Amino acid sequence: MSKPANLVQGTLDLLILKMLDLQPMHGWAILERLKQVSKHTLQVGPGSLYPALHKLEREGWVQAEWSTSEDKRRVKFYSLSKEGRKRLRVEAADWKRLSSAITSIVFAK
Amino acid sequence: MRLLRSLHFRVQCLLWRGHAERDLSDELTDYLERQTQRYIQDGLSPENAHTAALRDAGGPEQLKEACRDVRGTAFIEDVARDLRYGFRVLCKNPSFFVTASLTLALGIGTATTLFSVAESQLWRPLPFPEPNRLAVIWERNLKQKWQASSVAVATFADWRERNHTFASMAAMQWPKRSNFVSGEFRDRPRVAAVSTGFFETLRVLPQVGRTFGLSDEQPGKQTKTILSGKLACQAFGSPEAAIDTAIKLDGETYSVAGVLPDQFRLDLFQTPDVYVPLEVSYAKSRELRDLFVIGRMRPGVTVKGALSDMEVVAQEIAAEHPETNANFSAVVENPLDNLPASVRTFLLLSFAFSIFVLLIACSNVAGLQLMRAVAREREFAVREALGASRPALFRQALTESAWIAMTGAGFGTLLAAWCTHLLRSSPLESMLPRETEVSLNIWSIVFAVAISVGAAFLFGVAPDLLRSKLNLEASLRDSGRSASAGKGVRRRIEILAGGEVTLAFISLFGAGLFVISNWDLQHVPLGFNPRNVLAMEVPLSGATYSKQPEVRKFYERVSQAIATLPGIQEFALSSGIPFLGGEEVTFLRPDRAHPPHGQEPWALTRNVTPEYFQTLGIPIVRGRGFTAEDSEVRPTVAVINENFASHHFHGENPVGKQLAILSKGDSELAERTIQIVGVVGNVRDVGLDEVPFDDLYIPFAQHPLRFMYVVVKTSAPSIGRSLRGRMRQLDPAQFVSDPKPLDSYVGDAIQEPRFNLLLITLFAGFALILTAVALYGTVAFAIAQETREIGIRIALGAQRTGVLDLIFRRVLRLTVAGSICGFGIAFVIGAMFRTALYMVPYEHEGILYRVSIHDPSSFACSALIVLLSAGLTGLIPGIRATKIDPYSALRCE
């Protein structure tokens, strides 16, 4: 499975959880939203996104629901579960500590 | 919680695999459609847009595979695939598959059968509720070699009253056969007197009616009886019909109070058919010890705790009744410890032998797997080169082994089920002394499964351990048939085969010991001549025969009746016959010091008519036998056997010496002084393998008993029926048994050792055959590996006999090494278990007789058999090797 090269290891889960915290979405919408929000800095492909989504679903952090689109296709919508929200808080806090630590080292004068 | 959900998710994916696949592909299609739309909006043509979307996804199949990996079901799916693949591979080589699984089935089948027998006989508790709270309690004679003895009634009454560790305690008198009469129905069932609460202690309730109450224990109140379900049906047609009817036991009238459940058995203590109340009072004897006592311990009490409690109680009793109980304490035992030790030893021994068969079968299959691994080395090398991971290859090897093991275990379990069924329905079951049925239960199945899992792992791992040492590049370049590549494998196969030879040698040696022991047993001097001798029980019961003159008169009529029958050569009356033991009596020599209480010598008595010694062919060694002169008006005389003479008269002439009789079951002989008039030869008193017993013969005329055997020597064995008819005519109310040839008692005595021999020989046979197959395989494999080398040798002018010599030397080396190991192990094991195998007087019976545990002829024979069979197995591939054509051998690679 190819990992997006420009993404710090383990941050994809955090990003997905954050996206879904805003509103329930299907896979394609998550990618679009990521692109928009990061202003095309973060390029995550479907090859990384879907396995990650399925993993989050298996862990129970994300719930999936099927509905039908306007042109009669089955669409899988993902939303954040209660545990997922908790997980998001934990991961976000971790990320904050990690990134500030890295920043303080890299930009130390 | 998370773990649970995750598991649920995986199971869902696995169960609804089709569903999950459709969802996955729908989700992906949705993404691709949307992305294509986006590219079209960006200005690409529809085809280009679709291609671009696919490119983004990095190939839809790879993406799907990545998602499937996340499901966490990949492992199970892989195993299923491996199983399918493994089965296909095995089916391509059916001869290997069939050989391996049948070999394993034989091993697992024998081991599981023996495990079931051992489990049901040795370890399964009594079939009553909460069996681990049951314990048996004996009196313990501190002054004798055999310590556990039966219990006297008054002592039992004290125990029951004073103990603190038993919730209830009950006693049963050792069963005796009595005449049972109910209307027209006559039988001679086992009758036992039991105390109140006997069935309550075991927690068995009658299927109809009641058990005995407390009042039934009081003197003179023994009027009720309880019958076994079987006897009630035979006598009355149904258990219900039996209730409250009157029956006669030895002339006494009883009314049937209850009928026990049909399945009630207490084989450890010879399940009686009829129970009568035991009279329990402190006034009864403390010296007549004939009770077996069982107790239900209070919850939480251990056997140890109960023992210390009982020892205290016994000390109190000893202090109060020093004249009878001074040297007696108590023993508390688990009921299962009362199994005959010979049965325990033999079952464990044959279980060990069946494990040998199993081990041999396992190493056989492991050897086969190794050979196959060499043949498939190239296949595995190619797969590894193509990117198969080591764990994947390992897993696949394991699943192939699992197939063999599962098939073997399946057939093995079937075989075991069939064998146990056979054992259950055969007369052999009577040799198994337990009330439990021999059957495949959950433990046997667990045992079989554990073995097969272990075996699968062994076979799976063995070839893999080997393979990891091989050089991938070398195996690909090599054709995989050269001698060098298989060297390590050959070493391992040889070690396996050597191990098998070791086990086979031990099995053969054991079988050899049993053969010799059996031979010796069959040729044991019996001390009497059983040929053409019939014995028939003619016991008397009822008020008519309560006095001696009537008894005397009846047996006189018996003698007269027999004398008139044609075809009778000799006949006699006797209160006992060889192989059936006799009444015990304690005695003293009046001319010697009185031994301490409890240590008086004892002997087996038989009351016989003067013709007894002649009829049975027992030689008179010294003095005289009995004559018609030894009548009731003359001084009481006795004849002893040679054992008696050597034990108590050490070289003195016993003839003319006096003996004082101390006690006996019935008191008429007690307190009498008798004179020894002769010494006769020893006879086998209880079995072929026995302690030398002291026998005391007393003339019937001087001391008539109510239970006598008629012993008849006749040239016409068919006389039995008319003999019995004649006896019944004398008094139709009395029971007369079928005349039984004395030969058949000897036959019965040899039956168990013969069965033991059969079983051990069977196992040794299996071991030998399987080992021969392994040796054959080893040699054939070595030759196949060395075809080129042999070809070169022949091309260079080696003689064909030289080639054969080479091969034989290899087989011989293996066999000799294995035999030497087997010899050493058998020697050590024999020394370790020596005492368990032979009879120890008053402790346990033996399963081997006379033969030394290190019998040299048995060693020699086993070695010879192993060598011979090894030679034969080497011959066929050896001859094939000499026919190798050097030209084709060198070209074929």
mmCIF file of N, CA and C in Angstrom, chain B residues 633-671:
data_model
loop_
_atom_site.group_PDB
_atom_site.id
_atom_site.type_symbol
_atom_site.label_atom_id
_atom_site.label_comp_id
_atom_site.label_asym_id
_atom_site.label_seq_id
_atom_site.Cartn_x
_atom_site.Cartn_y
_atom_site.Cartn_z
ATOM 1 N N VAL B 633 -16.496 -90.682 66.151
ATOM 2 C CA VAL B 633 -16.238 -91.140 67.521
ATOM 3 C C VAL B 633 -14.744 -91.225 67.831
ATOM 4 N N ARG B 634 -13.905 -91.113 66.810
ATOM 5 C CA ARG B 634 -12.456 -91.220 67.024
ATOM 6 C C ARG B 634 -11.843 -89.832 67.235
ATOM 7 N N PRO B 635 -10.612 -89.735 67.748
ATOM 8 C CA PRO B 635 -9.970 -88.420 67.926
ATOM 9 C C PRO B 635 -9.846 -87.690 66.581
ATOM 10 N N THR B 636 -9.976 -86.352 66.626
ATOM 11 C CA THR B 636 -9.938 -85.573 65.404
ATOM 12 C C THR B 636 -8.529 -85.578 64.808
ATOM 13 N N VAL B 637 -8.461 -85.827 63.526
ATOM 14 C CA VAL B 637 -7.163 -85.863 62.846
ATOM 15 C C VAL B 637 -7.149 -84.825 61.733
ATOM 16 N N ALA B 638 -5.945 -84.588 61.186
ATOM 17 C CA ALA B 638 -5.814 -83.639 60.092
ATOM 18 C C ALA B 638 -4.664 -84.045 59.195
ATOM 19 N N VAL B 639 -4.726 -83.599 57.956
ATOM 20 C CA VAL B 639 -3.615 -83.788 57.015
ATOM 21 C C VAL B 639 -3.196 -82.390 56.578
ATOM 22 N N ILE B 640 -1.884 -82.145 56.518
ATOM 23 C CA ILE B 640 -1.411 -80.820 56.097
ATOM 24 C C ILE B 640 -0.696 -80.944 54.757
ATOM 25 N N ASN B 641 -0.427 -79.806 54.139
ATOM 26 C CA ASN B 641 0.336 -79.893 52.895
ATOM 27 C C ASN B 641 1.817 -79.592 53.154
ATOM 28 N N GLU B 642 2.633 -79.728 52.139
ATOM 29 C CA GLU B 642 4.085 -79.585 52.324
ATOM 30 C C GLU B 642 4.464 -78.175 52.764
ATOM 31 N N ASN B 643 3.746 -77.152 52.221
ATOM 32 C CA ASN B 643 4.025 -75.776 52.645
ATOM 33 C C ASN B 643 3.851 -75.640 54.143
ATOM 34 N N PHE B 644 2.755 -76.192 54.635
ATOM 35 C CA PHE B 644 2.444 -76.144 56.060
ATOM 36 C C PHE B 644 3.592 -76.770 56.844
ATOM 37 N N ALA B 645 4.012 -77.930 56.381
ATOM 38 C CA ALA B 645 5.077 -78.644 57.077
ATOM 39 C C ALA B 645 6.352 -77.813 57.099
ATOM 40 N N SER B 646 6.710 -77.217 55.974
ATOM 41 C CA SER B 646 7.984 -76.496 55.959
ATOM 42 C C SER B 646 7.872 -75.161 56.695
ATOM 43 N N HIS B 647 6.693 -74.533 56.692
ATOM 44 C CA HIS B 647 6.562 -73.254 57.391
ATOM 45 C C HIS B 647 6.518 -73.411 58.902
ATOM 46 N N HIS B 648 5.915 -74.507 59.381
ATOM 47 C CA HIS B 648 5.687 -74.579 60.823
ATOM 48 C C HIS B 648 6.435 -75.713 61.506
ATOM 49 N N PHE B 649 7.045 -76.591 60.722
ATOM 50 C CA PHE B 649 7.748 -77.701 61.361
ATOM 51 C C PHE B 649 9.200 -77.814 60.938
ATOM 52 N N HIS B 650 9.683 -76.807 60.212
ATOM 53 C CA HIS B 650 11.077 -76.707 59.797
ATOM 54 C C HIS B 650 11.896 -77.991 59.971
ATOM 55 N N GLY B 651 11.675 -78.967 59.137
ATOM 56 C CA GLY B 651 12.516 -80.168 59.177
ATOM 57 C C GLY B 651 12.061 -81.215 60.181
ATOM 58 N N GLU B 652 11.247 -80.837 61.170
ATOM 59 C CA GLU B 652 10.725 -81.860 62.085
ATOM 60 C C GLU B 652 9.721 -82.726 61.334
ATOM 61 N N ASN B 653 9.440 -83.882 61.872
ATOM 62 C CA ASN B 653 8.384 -84.700 61.281
ATOM 63 C C ASN B 653 7.052 -84.268 61.873
ATOM 64 N N PRO B 654 6.181 -83.704 61.054
ATOM 65 C CA PRO B 654 4.925 -83.192 61.608
ATOM 66 C C PRO B 654 3.952 -84.299 61.985
ATOM 67 N N VAL B 655 4.142 -85.489 61.442
ATOM 68 C CA VAL B 655 3.164 -86.546 61.717
ATOM 69 C C VAL B 655 3.186 -86.886 63.202
ATOM 70 N N GLY B 656 1.998 -86.877 63.795
ATOM 71 C CA GLY B 656 1.895 -87.171 65.220
ATOM 72 C C GLY B 656 1.840 -85.918 66.065
ATOM 73 N N LYS B 657 2.187 -84.734 65.495
ATOM 74 C CA LYS B 657 2.146 -83.476 66.253
ATOM 75 C C LYS B 657 0.708 -82.985 66.409
ATOM 76 N N GLN B 658 0.508 -82.102 67.413
ATOM 77 C CA GLN B 658 -0.829 -81.570 67.693
ATOM 78 C C GLN B 658 -0.961 -80.132 67.200
ATOM 79 N N LEU B 659 -2.183 -79.753 66.861
ATOM 80 C CA LEU B 659 -2.487 -78.358 66.527
ATOM 81 C C LEU B 659 -3.716 -77.941 67.329
ATOM 82 N N ALA B 660 -3.703 -76.690 67.829
ATOM 83 C CA ALA B 660 -4.894 -76.164 68.494
ATOM 84 C C ALA B 660 -5.560 -75.171 67.550
ATOM 85 N N ILE B 661 -6.817 -75.459 67.215
ATOM 86 C CA ILE B 661 -7.544 -74.575 66.304
ATOM 87 C C ILE B 661 -8.131 -73.419 67.118
ATOM 88 N N LEU B 662 -7.899 -72.181 66.680
ATOM 89 C CA LEU B 662 -8.359 -71.020 67.440
ATOM 90 C C LEU B 662 -9.715 -70.516 66.973
ATOM 91 N N SER B 663 -9.817 -70.189 65.726
ATOM 92 C CA SER B 663 -11.084 -69.602 65.295
ATOM 93 C C SER B 663 -11.404 -70.075 63.893
ATOM 94 N N LYS B 664 -12.664 -69.980 63.590
ATOM 95 C CA LYS B 664 -13.093 -70.339 62.263
ATOM 96 C C LYS B 664 -14.431 -69.674 62.036
ATOM 97 N N GLY B 665 -14.830 -69.564 60.797
ATOM 98 C CA GLY B 665 -16.102 -68.922 60.480
ATOM 99 C C GLY B 665 -17.239 -69.500 61.309
ATOM 100 N N ASP B 666 -17.349 -70.835 61.320
ATOM 101 C CA ASP B 666 -18.336 -71.426 62.231
ATOM 102 C C ASP B 666 -17.563 -72.016 63.407
ATOM 103 N N SER B 667 -18.163 -72.002 64.569
ATOM 104 C CA SER B 667 -17.384 -72.189 65.791
ATOM 105 C C SER B 667 -17.141 -73.656 66.141
ATOM 106 N N GLU B 668 -17.699 -74.591 65.342
ATOM 107 C CA GLU B 668 -17.653 -75.984 65.800
ATOM 108 C C GLU B 668 -16.238 -76.550 65.891
ATOM 109 N N LEU B 669 -15.382 -76.052 65.019
ATOM 110 C CA LEU B 669 -14.026 -76.581 65.019
ATOM 111 C C LEU B 669 -13.152 -75.868 66.055
ATOM 112 N N ALA B 670 -13.567 -74.656 66.463
ATOM 113 C CA ALA B 670 -12.728 -73.847 67.342
ATOM 114 C C ALA B 670 -12.487 -74.542 68.660
ATOM 115 N N GLU B 671 -11.364 -74.218 69.271
ATOM 116 C CA GLU B 671 -10.987 -74.722 70.595
ATOM 117 C C GLU B 671 -10.747 -76.227 70.583
#
